[in-house]
Amino acid sequence: MKRAVVVICDGLRDDMVTPDLTPNLCRIAAHGTRFDGHRGIFPSTTRTTSASIATGCLPGRHGLEGNAMALDLGDGLEVFSVGPPAFRDKLQQATGRTLKVPVMAERLKHAGGAVIYSNVSPGAAIFQDPDGHGHMQHRSHATGPGRTPAAPLSVSHDAEGDAAMTRRFIDDVLQGSKPALALLWLCEPDHTQHGVALGSPAHLDVIRAADAQAGRVFDNVQAGIDAKEILLLCASDHGHESVGEVVDIENILIEAGFKDGAGSRDVAIAPQGTSATIYLAAEAKARRDDIVRLLEADPRIGGIWFGDAISELGLDPKGGIDIVVTGRSRETASEHGIPGTSVAFQGSIKISNNIGCGQHGGMGRYEQNPFLIACGPGFGKGERLVAGSSAVDLAPSVLAHLGQSVDGMDGRPLQAVG
Ligand SMILES: [Zn+2]
């Protein structure tokens, strides 16, 4: 039976997939095709990208438009992190649904099924399969079909936990249940990158650790008698840049008189790392152009989108977001010589932005530069393609390999690109 195996090394930049740092990924690339022009989606955050990888759709279409989002639960606009498990229910309460389009687990429900093992935030894991069509394993959240509770994975949120999860994934899924789709999402190197300088010894250690897990999965797939029927996709969701400066948009708007005060419900600012999305309540819609002019004049802002132009980013201009800003990004290197430095943001909730350490969410060259390797039927060995592939192409590639429809997706099968 045809199967697909997907391994995501969270936050690994394409330019750091090298023979020295990632010998296993390079070994896998020698057996398959490496997509040199692979791009992330916007915002280049894990939770939005998780939903895009699961659905083959851009955030404007699947509806999870950030790592943080403003929702109106009946008491005005409030910004919530998508990370905690409870966010799924808040989204459903505010909008009457979870994602607007089906995930792979739903499309494969009666066609071999899907099993997801994820060691990132609960929210990023849940939006692989928010309505419980397949099996989900996470360190704090585990469900079977129908969202029936299961025993969570007993693993830590670090490279050691990734290794333990990979062992379980190989034993229980690749060797055991053998679903049509088996997806493994490692937390490293992203988890460590947020707290250390890019290129530092601690950073390089976790890149090597994630690479080792990808190598174990590859070896296991290769050793199987059905190796020729398996599509293996190894990828990251986004890259990283170093944080050069942190800008608190909430303070700026309050000081300028465009937001009533901290926590006020008139203007909601959702920080996405190196970008931010701004939502205006009905009584504040008239302030939009003044806010745009104010932020446009700030040299720390790299780009600003509002109105219909938001659709250029793959977001829905009618989805609730009124203004999008990205941080100015430069080639400036980290203290260990890794290029790419960007401005990061705080908003109505505060997130972890560490100056000199890694971050993502915006449009910077390196955060928009994840890697992708496809190995299996239809992919040449050792080929390199600059084909303009995107994170939304993973789901249609998996479904096309499994002989399923790819209708209703923004992405296209990589097999057609190759
Ligand atoms: Zn991250």
CSV table of C-alpha atoms and ligand atoms in Angstrom, one decimal:
chain,number,residue,atom,x,y,z
A,1,MET,CA,0.0,0.0,0.0
A,2,LYS,CA,1.2,3.5,-0.8
A,3,ARG,CA,2.2,5.5,2.2
A,4,ALA,CA,3.5,9.0,3.0
A,5,VAL,CA,5.9,9.9,5.7
A,6,VAL,CA,6.5,13.6,6.6
A,7,VAL,CA,9.3,14.9,8.9
A,8,ILE,CA,9.3,18.5,9.9
A,9,CYS,CA,12.5,20.0,11.6
A,10,ASP,CA,10.9,23.1,13.0
A,11,GLY,CA,12.7,26.4,12.1
A,12,LEU,CA,15.7,24.8,10.2
A,13,ARG,CA,16.9,27.3,7.6
A,14,ASP,CA,17.7,26.0,4.1
A,15,ASP,CA,21.1,27.5,4.1
A,16,MET,CA,22.0,25.5,7.3
A,17,VAL,CA,21.2,22.2,5.5
A,18,THR,CA,24.8,21.4,4.7
A,19,PRO,CA,27.0,18.3,4.7
A,20,ASP,CA,28.8,19.4,7.8
A,21,LEU,CA,25.7,20.3,9.9
A,22,THR,CA,23.1,18.0,8.5
A,23,PRO,CA,24.8,14.9,7.0
A,24,ASN,CA,21.6,12.9,7.2
A,25,LEU,CA,19.4,15.4,5.4
A,26,CYS,CA,22.1,15.6,2.7
A,27,ARG,CA,22.1,11.8,2.5
A,28,ILE,CA,18.3,11.9,2.1
A,29,ALA,CA,18.6,14.6,-0.5
A,30,ALA,CA,21.1,12.4,-2.5
A,31,HIS,CA,18.2,9.8,-2.7
A,32,GLY,CA,15.6,12.4,-3.7
A,33,THR,CA,15.0,15.9,-4.9
A,34,ARG,CA,15.9,19.1,-3.0
A,35,PHE,CA,13.7,22.2,-3.6
A,36,ASP,CA,16.1,25.1,-3.4
A,37,GLY,CA,13.5,27.8,-4.0
A,38,HIS,CA,11.2,26.5,-1.2
A,39,ARG,CA,9.2,29.2,0.6
A,40,GLY,CA,7.2,29.5,3.7
A,41,ILE,CA,3.8,31.2,4.1
A,42,PHE,CA,2.9,34.4,5.8
A,43,PRO,CA,3.0,34.9,8.8
A,44,SER,CA,6.1,32.6,8.9
A,45,THR,CA,4.9,31.2,12.2
A,46,THR,CA,4.6,27.5,13.2
A,47,ARG,CA,0.9,27.3,14.0
A,48,THR,CA,-0.2,29.0,10.8
A,49,THR,CA,2.2,26.9,8.8
A,50,SER,CA,1.0,23.7,10.6
A,51,ALA,CA,-2.5,24.5,9.3
A,52,SER,CA,-1.2,25.2,5.8
A,53,ILE,CA,0.8,22.0,5.7
A,54,ALA,CA,-2.3,20.1,6.9
A,55,THR,CA,-4.7,21.7,4.5
A,56,GLY,CA,-2.6,22.7,1.4
A,57,CYS,CA,-4.2,26.2,1.8
A,58,LEU,CA,-2.9,29.6,2.7
A,59,PRO,CA,-3.9,31.2,6.0
A,60,GLY,CA,-6.5,33.4,4.4
A,61,ARG,CA,-8.3,30.3,3.2
A,62,HIS,CA,-7.9,28.0,6.2
A,63,GLY,CA,-8.6,30.8,8.7
A,64,LEU,CA,-5.7,30.4,11.2
A,65,GLU,CA,-4.1,33.7,10.4
A,66,GLY,CA,-1.4,33.9,13.1
A,67,ASN,CA,0.4,32.4,16.0
A,68,ALA,CA,-1.8,34.9,17.9
A,69,MET,CA,-5.2,36.1,16.8
A,70,ALA,CA,-7.9,38.5,17.9
A,71,LEU,CA,-11.3,37.0,18.5
A,72,ASP,CA,-14.6,38.5,19.7
A,73,LEU,CA,-16.1,36.1,22.3
A,74,GLY,CA,-18.9,38.5,22.9
A,75,ASP,CA,-17.1,41.1,24.8
A,76,GLY,CA,-15.1,42.9,22.1
A,77,LEU,CA,-11.8,42.1,20.4
A,78,GLU,CA,-9.2,40.2,22.5
A,79,VAL,CA,-5.9,38.8,21.4
A,80,PHE,CA,-5.2,35.1,22.2
A,81,SER,CA,-2.2,33.0,21.7
A,82,VAL,CA,-2.9,30.0,19.5
A,83,GLY,CA,-0.4,28.0,21.5
A,84,PRO,CA,-2.5,26.7,24.5
A,85,PRO,CA,-4.9,23.8,23.8
A,86,ALA,CA,-7.9,25.9,24.8
A,87,PHE,CA,-7.5,28.2,21.8
A,88,ARG,CA,-9.2,25.6,19.5
A,89,ASP,CA,-12.4,25.9,21.5
A,90,LYS,CA,-12.2,29.7,21.7
A,91,LEU,CA,-11.9,29.8,17.9
A,92,GLN,CA,-14.9,27.5,17.5
A,93,GLN,CA,-16.9,29.6,20.0
A,94,ALA,CA,-16.1,32.8,18.1
A,95,THR,CA,-16.5,31.6,14.5
A,96,GLY,CA,-18.6,28.4,14.8
A,97,ARG,CA,-15.8,26.3,13.3
A,98,THR,CA,-12.1,25.4,13.7
A,99,LEU,CA,-10.4,25.5,10.3
A,100,LYS,CA,-12.4,26.5,7.2
A,101,VAL,CA,-11.1,23.7,5.0
A,102,PRO,CA,-10.4,20.0,5.6
A,103,VAL,CA,-7.0,18.8,6.8
A,104,MET,CA,-5.2,15.7,5.4
A,105,ALA,CA,-6.4,13.6,8.4
A,106,GLU,CA,-10.0,14.3,7.4
A,107,ARG,CA,-9.4,13.6,3.7
A,108,LEU,CA,-7.7,10.3,4.6
A,109,LYS,CA,-10.2,9.3,7.2
A,110,HIS,CA,-11.5,6.4,5.1
A,111,ALA,CA,-8.3,6.0,3.0
A,112,GLY,CA,-5.7,4.6,5.4
A,113,GLY,CA,-5.8,7.3,8.1
A,114,ALA,CA,-3.4,9.8,9.5
A,115,VAL,CA,-1.1,9.7,12.7
A,116,ILE,CA,0.5,12.9,13.8
A,117,TYR,CA,3.4,13.0,16.4
A,118,SER,CA,4.3,16.5,17.4
A,119,ASN,CA,6.6,18.0,20.0
A,120,VAL,CA,5.9,21.7,19.3
A,121,SER,CA,3.2,23.9,21.0
A,122,PRO,CA,-0.1,22.2,21.6
A,123,GLY,CA,-1.8,24.7,19.2
A,124,ALA,CA,0.6,23.8,16.4
A,125,ALA,CA,-0.1,20.1,17.0
A,126,ILE,CA,-3.9,20.5,17.3
A,127,PHE,CA,-4.3,22.4,14.0
A,128,GLN,CA,-2.9,19.4,12.1
A,129,ASP,CA,-6.2,17.7,12.9
A,130,PRO,CA,-8.4,20.1,15.0
A,131,ASP,CA,-11.6,18.0,14.7
A,132,GLY,CA,-10.1,14.7,15.5
A,133,HIS,CA,-10.2,12.6,12.3
A,134,GLY,CA,-7.0,10.7,13.0
A,135,HIS,CA,-4.6,10.0,15.8
A,136,MET,CA,-2.6,12.9,17.5
A,137,GLN,CA,0.3,12.4,19.9
A,138,HIS,CA,1.8,15.3,21.8
A,139,ARG,CA,3.4,15.6,25.2
A,140,SER,CA,0.4,17.4,26.7
A,141,HIS,CA,-2.4,16.5,24.3
A,142,ALA,CA,-3.3,13.2,22.7
A,143,THR,CA,-6.5,12.2,21.0
A,144,GLY,CA,-7.8,9.4,18.8
A,145,PRO,CA,-10.6,9.5,16.2
A,146,GLY,CA,-13.6,11.6,17.4
A,147,ARG,CA,-11.2,13.5,19.7
A,148,THR,CA,-11.3,10.7,22.3
A,149,PRO,CA,-8.6,11.3,24.9
A,150,ALA,CA,-5.5,9.2,24.7
A,151,ALA,CA,-2.3,9.0,26.9
A,152,PRO,CA,0.0,11.9,26.0
A,153,LEU,CA,3.6,11.2,24.9
A,154,SER,CA,5.9,11.2,27.9
A,155,VAL,CA,8.6,13.3,26.2
A,156,SER,CA,10.4,16.6,27.1
A,157,HIS,CA,10.1,19.7,25.0
A,158,ASP,CA,13.7,19.7,23.7
A,159,ALA,CA,16.1,17.6,21.5
A,160,GLU,CA,16.0,14.7,24.0
A,161,GLY,CA,12.2,14.7,23.8
A,162,ASP,CA,12.4,14.8,20.0
A,163,ALA,CA,14.7,11.7,20.0
A,164,ALA,CA,12.3,9.8,22.4
A,165,MET,CA,9.3,10.8,20.3
A,166,THR,CA,11.1,9.6,17.1
A,167,ARG,CA,11.8,6.2,18.7
A,168,ARG,CA,8.1,5.9,19.5
A,169,PHE,CA,7.1,7.1,16.0
A,170,ILE,CA,9.3,4.5,14.4
A,171,ASP,CA,8.2,1.6,16.6
A,172,ASP,CA,4.5,2.4,16.9
A,173,VAL,CA,3.7,4.1,13.5
A,174,LEU,CA,6.3,3.2,10.9
A,175,GLN,CA,6.7,-0.3,12.1
A,176,GLY,CA,3.3,-0.6,13.8
A,177,SER,CA,0.1,0.9,12.5
A,178,LYS,CA,1.4,2.0,9.1
A,179,PRO,CA,-1.2,4.7,8.3
A,180,ALA,CA,-1.5,6.3,4.9
A,181,LEU,CA,0.0,9.4,6.4
A,182,ALA,CA,2.6,9.4,9.3
A,183,LEU,CA,3.8,12.9,10.3
A,184,LEU,CA,6.6,13.7,12.8
A,185,TRP,CA,7.1,17.3,13.8
A,186,LEU,CA,10.3,17.9,15.8
A,187,CYS,CA,10.6,21.0,18.1
A,188,GLU,CA,14.2,21.5,17.3
A,189,PRO,CA,16.1,23.5,16.1
A,190,ASP,CA,13.3,26.1,16.6
A,191,HIS,CA,12.9,25.7,20.3
A,192,THR,CA,16.5,26.4,21.1
A,193,GLN,CA,17.0,29.0,18.3
A,194,HIS,CA,14.6,31.3,20.2
A,195,GLY,CA,16.9,31.5,23.2
A,196,VAL,CA,20.5,31.5,21.7
A,197,ALA,CA,22.5,33.3,19.0
A,198,LEU,CA,22.2,31.8,15.6
A,199,GLY,CA,25.3,29.8,14.8
A,200,SER,CA,26.3,29.4,18.5
A,201,PRO,CA,27.4,25.9,19.6
A,202,ALA,CA,24.1,25.3,21.3
A,203,HIS,CA,22.3,26.1,18.1
A,204,LEU,CA,24.5,23.9,16.0
A,205,ASP,CA,24.0,21.0,18.5
A,206,VAL,CA,20.2,21.0,18.1
A,207,ILE,CA,20.5,21.2,14.3
A,208,ARG,CA,22.6,18.0,14.4
A,209,ALA,CA,20.1,16.4,16.8
A,210,ALA,CA,17.1,17.1,14.5
A,211,ASP,CA,19.2,15.9,11.5
A,212,ALA,CA,19.8,12.6,13.4
A,213,GLN,CA,16.1,12.0,13.9
A,214,ALA,CA,15.4,12.6,10.2
A,215,GLY,CA,18.2,10.1,9.4
A,216,ARG,CA,16.6,7.5,11.7
A,217,VAL,CA,13.2,7.9,9.9
A,218,PHE,CA,14.9,7.7,6.5
A,219,ASP,CA,16.8,4.5,7.4
A,220,ASN,CA,13.7,2.9,8.7
A,221,VAL,CA,11.7,3.8,5.6
A,222,GLN,CA,14.6,2.5,3.3
A,223,ALA,CA,14.8,-0.8,5.2
A,224,GLY,CA,11.2,-1.6,4.7
A,225,ILE,CA,10.0,-4.1,2.0
A,226,ASP,CA,7.6,-1.4,0.7
A,227,ALA,CA,10.3,1.4,0.5
A,228,LYS,CA,9.5,2.0,-3.1
A,229,GLU,CA,5.9,2.8,-2.3
A,230,ILE,CA,6.7,5.4,0.3
A,231,LEU,CA,6.8,9.2,-0.3
A,232,LEU,CA,9.1,10.8,2.3
A,233,LEU,CA,9.0,14.5,2.7
A,234,CYS,CA,11.6,16.2,5.0
A,235,ALA,CA,11.0,19.9,5.5
A,236,SER,CA,10.9,22.9,7.8
A,237,ASP,CA,8.0,25.2,8.4
A,238,HIS,CA,10.1,28.5,8.3
A,239,GLY,CA,13.6,29.7,8.9
A,240,HIS,CA,14.9,32.2,11.5
A,241,GLU,CA,16.5,35.6,11.7
A,242,SER,CA,18.2,37.3,14.6
A,243,VAL,CA,16.2,39.8,16.6
A,244,GLY,CA,17.9,43.2,16.3
A,245,GLU,CA,15.3,45.3,18.1
A,246,VAL,CA,11.9,44.8,19.7
A,247,VAL,CA,9.1,47.3,18.9
A,248,ASP,CA,6.0,47.5,21.1
A,249,ILE,CA,3.2,48.5,18.7
A,250,GLU,CA,0.7,48.7,21.5
A,251,ASN,CA,2.7,51.4,23.3
A,252,ILE,CA,3.2,53.4,20.1
A,253,LEU,CA,-0.5,53.4,19.3
A,254,ILE,CA,-1.5,54.3,22.9
A,255,GLU,CA,1.0,57.2,22.9
A,256,ALA,CA,-0.3,58.5,19.6
A,257,GLY,CA,-3.9,58.4,20.8
A,258,PHE,CA,-5.0,55.6,18.4
A,259,LYS,CA,-5.7,53.0,21.1
A,260,ASP,CA,-7.6,53.8,24.3
A,261,GLY,CA,-5.2,52.0,26.6
A,262,ALA,CA,-3.5,48.7,27.5
A,263,GLY,CA,-6.0,45.9,27.1
A,264,SER,CA,-8.6,48.1,25.5
A,265,ARG,CA,-10.9,46.4,23.0
A,266,ASP,CA,-10.9,49.1,20.3
A,267,VAL,CA,-7.5,48.1,18.7
A,268,ALA,CA,-6.1,44.6,19.0
A,269,ILE,CA,-2.5,43.9,18.1
A,270,ALA,CA,-1.4,40.3,17.6
A,271,PRO,CA,2.4,39.9,17.7
A,272,GLN,CA,3.7,37.3,15.3
A,273,GLY,CA,7.4,37.6,16.1
A,274,THR,CA,8.9,39.7,13.2
A,275,SER,CA,5.5,40.7,12.0
A,276,ALA,CA,2.2,41.9,13.6
A,277,THR,CA,-1.4,41.8,12.6
A,278,ILE,CA,-3.7,44.6,13.7
A,279,TYR,CA,-7.5,44.3,14.2
A,280,LEU,CA,-9.8,47.3,14.5
A,281,ALA,CA,-13.2,47.2,16.3
A,282,ALA,CA,-16.1,48.9,14.5
A,283,GLU,CA,-15.6,52.2,16.5
A,284,ALA,CA,-11.9,52.3,15.5
A,285,LYS,CA,-12.1,51.5,11.8
A,286,ALA,CA,-11.9,55.2,10.9
A,287,ARG,CA,-8.4,55.3,12.6
A,288,ARG,CA,-6.9,52.9,10.1
A,289,ASP,CA,-5.3,55.4,7.7
A,290,ASP,CA,-3.9,57.5,10.5
A,291,ILE,CA,-2.4,54.3,12.0
A,292,VAL,CA,-0.9,53.3,8.7
A,293,ARG,CA,0.6,56.8,8.2
A,294,LEU,CA,2.2,56.7,11.7
A,295,LEU,CA,3.7,53.2,11.2
A,296,GLU,CA,4.8,53.8,7.6
A,297,ALA,CA,7.0,56.7,8.8
A,298,ASP,CA,8.7,54.4,11.4
A,299,PRO,CA,12.1,53.2,9.9
A,300,ARG,CA,11.8,50.0,11.9
A,301,ILE,CA,8.8,48.9,9.8
A,302,GLY,CA,9.8,46.9,6.7
A,303,GLY,CA,6.4,46.7,5.0
A,304,ILE,CA,2.8,47.6,5.7
A,305,TRP,CA,-0.4,46.2,4.1
A,306,PHE,CA,-4.0,47.2,4.6
A,307,GLY,CA,-7.4,46.8,2.9
A,308,ASP,CA,-7.4,44.5,-0.2
A,309,ALA,CA,-3.6,44.5,-0.4
A,310,ILE,CA,-3.6,42.1,2.5
A,311,SER,CA,-4.6,39.4,0.0
A,312,GLU,CA,-1.1,39.7,-1.5
A,313,LEU,CA,0.2,38.1,1.7
A,314,GLY,CA,-2.2,35.1,1.4
A,315,LEU,CA,-4.4,36.6,4.1
A,316,ASP,CA,-8.1,37.3,3.8
A,317,PRO,CA,-8.9,41.1,3.6
A,318,LYS,CA,-12.4,40.2,5.0
A,319,GLY,CA,-11.1,37.8,7.7
A,320,GLY,CA,-10.8,40.5,10.4
A,321,ILE,CA,-7.2,41.7,10.0
A,322,ASP,CA,-7.1,45.4,9.1
A,323,ILE,CA,-3.4,46.1,9.0
A,324,VAL,CA,-0.2,44.0,8.7
A,325,VAL,CA,3.3,45.1,9.5
A,326,THR,CA,6.6,43.3,9.0
A,327,GLY,CA,9.9,44.2,10.7
A,328,ARG,CA,12.7,45.7,8.7
A,329,SER,CA,15.1,42.9,7.9
A,330,ARG,CA,18.7,43.3,7.0
A,331,GLU,CA,21.7,41.1,6.0
A,332,THR,CA,23.4,41.9,9.3
A,333,ALA,CA,24.9,38.7,10.8
A,334,SER,CA,24.6,37.3,14.3
A,335,GLU,CA,27.6,37.3,16.6
A,336,HIS,CA,28.5,33.8,15.1
A,337,GLY,CA,28.2,35.0,11.5
A,338,ILE,CA,24.8,33.8,10.5
A,339,PRO,CA,23.2,36.5,8.2
A,340,GLY,CA,19.7,38.0,8.6
A,341,THR,CA,18.6,40.4,11.4
A,342,SER,CA,15.0,41.6,11.8
A,343,VAL,CA,12.9,43.9,14.0
A,344,ALA,CA,10.4,42.0,16.1
A,345,PHE,CA,7.2,43.1,17.7
A,346,GLN,CA,5.1,43.1,20.9
A,347,GLY,CA,1.4,43.8,20.8
A,348,SER,CA,-1.7,43.3,23.0
A,349,ILE,CA,-0.1,40.2,24.4
A,350,LYS,CA,3.6,39.8,25.1
A,351,ILE,CA,5.6,37.1,23.5
A,352,SER,CA,9.2,35.9,23.8
A,353,ASN,CA,11.4,38.1,21.6
A,354,ASN,CA,15.1,37.8,22.7
A,355,ILE,CA,17.5,40.3,21.2
A,356,GLY,CA,20.4,38.6,19.5
A,357,CYS,CA,18.5,35.3,19.4
A,358,GLY,CA,16.4,33.7,16.7
A,359,GLN,CA,12.8,34.7,15.7
A,360,HIS,CA,10.5,34.5,12.7
A,361,GLY,CA,7.0,35.5,11.6
A,362,GLY,CA,7.8,38.1,8.9
A,363,MET,CA,9.0,38.3,5.4
A,364,GLY,CA,12.8,38.4,5.9
A,365,ARG,CA,14.9,36.4,3.4
A,366,TYR,CA,16.1,33.7,5.9
A,367,GLU,CA,12.9,33.2,7.9
A,368,GLN,CA,11.1,32.8,4.5
A,369,ASN,CA,13.7,30.2,3.5
A,370,PRO,CA,12.7,26.8,4.9
A,371,PHE,CA,14.1,23.6,3.3
A,372,LEU,CA,12.3,20.8,1.5
A,373,ILE,CA,13.5,17.4,0.3
A,374,ALA,CA,11.1,14.9,-1.5
A,375,CYS,CA,12.2,11.3,-1.7
A,376,GLY,CA,10.2,8.5,-3.4
A,377,PRO,CA,8.2,7.8,-6.6
A,378,GLY,CA,8.3,10.7,-9.1
A,379,PHE,CA,11.4,12.3,-7.7
A,380,GLY,CA,14.8,12.1,-9.3
A,381,LYS,CA,17.8,11.1,-7.1
A,382,GLY,CA,20.2,13.9,-6.2
A,383,GLU,CA,18.2,16.5,-8.2
A,384,ARG,CA,18.0,20.1,-7.1
A,385,LEU,CA,15.1,22.2,-8.3
A,386,VAL,CA,14.5,25.9,-8.0
A,387,ALA,CA,10.8,25.4,-8.6
A,388,GLY,CA,9.2,28.0,-6.3
A,389,SER,CA,7.6,25.4,-4.1
A,390,SER,CA,5.7,26.4,-1.0
A,391,ALA,CA,4.6,25.0,2.3
A,392,VAL,CA,1.1,24.6,0.8
A,393,ASP,CA,2.5,22.1,-1.7
A,394,LEU,CA,3.1,19.4,0.9
A,395,ALA,CA,-0.5,18.3,1.4
A,396,PRO,CA,-1.3,18.0,-2.3
A,397,SER,CA,1.9,16.1,-2.8
A,398,VAL,CA,1.0,13.6,-0.1
A,399,LEU,CA,-2.6,13.2,-1.4
A,400,ALA,CA,-1.5,12.9,-5.1
A,401,HIS,CA,0.9,10.1,-4.0
A,402,LEU,CA,-1.9,8.4,-2.2
A,403,GLY,CA,-4.2,8.7,-5.2
A,404,GLN,CA,-6.6,11.1,-3.5
A,405,SER,CA,-8.2,14.3,-4.8
A,406,VAL,CA,-6.3,17.6,-4.4
A,407,ASP,CA,-9.3,19.8,-5.1
A,408,GLY,CA,-9.8,22.9,-3.1
A,409,MET,CA,-6.1,23.6,-2.3
A,410,ASP,CA,-3.9,26.5,-2.9
A,411,GLY,CA,-0.9,24.3,-3.4
A,412,ARG,CA,0.0,21.8,-6.1
A,413,PRO,CA,1.7,18.4,-6.1
A,414,LEU,CA,5.4,18.6,-6.2
A,415,GLN,CA,5.4,15.6,-8.5
A,416,ALA,CA,4.0,18.0,-11.2
A,417,VAL,CA,6.7,20.5,-10.4
A,418,GLY,CA,9.4,17.9,-10.7
B,1,ZN,ZN,9.6,29.4,16.6
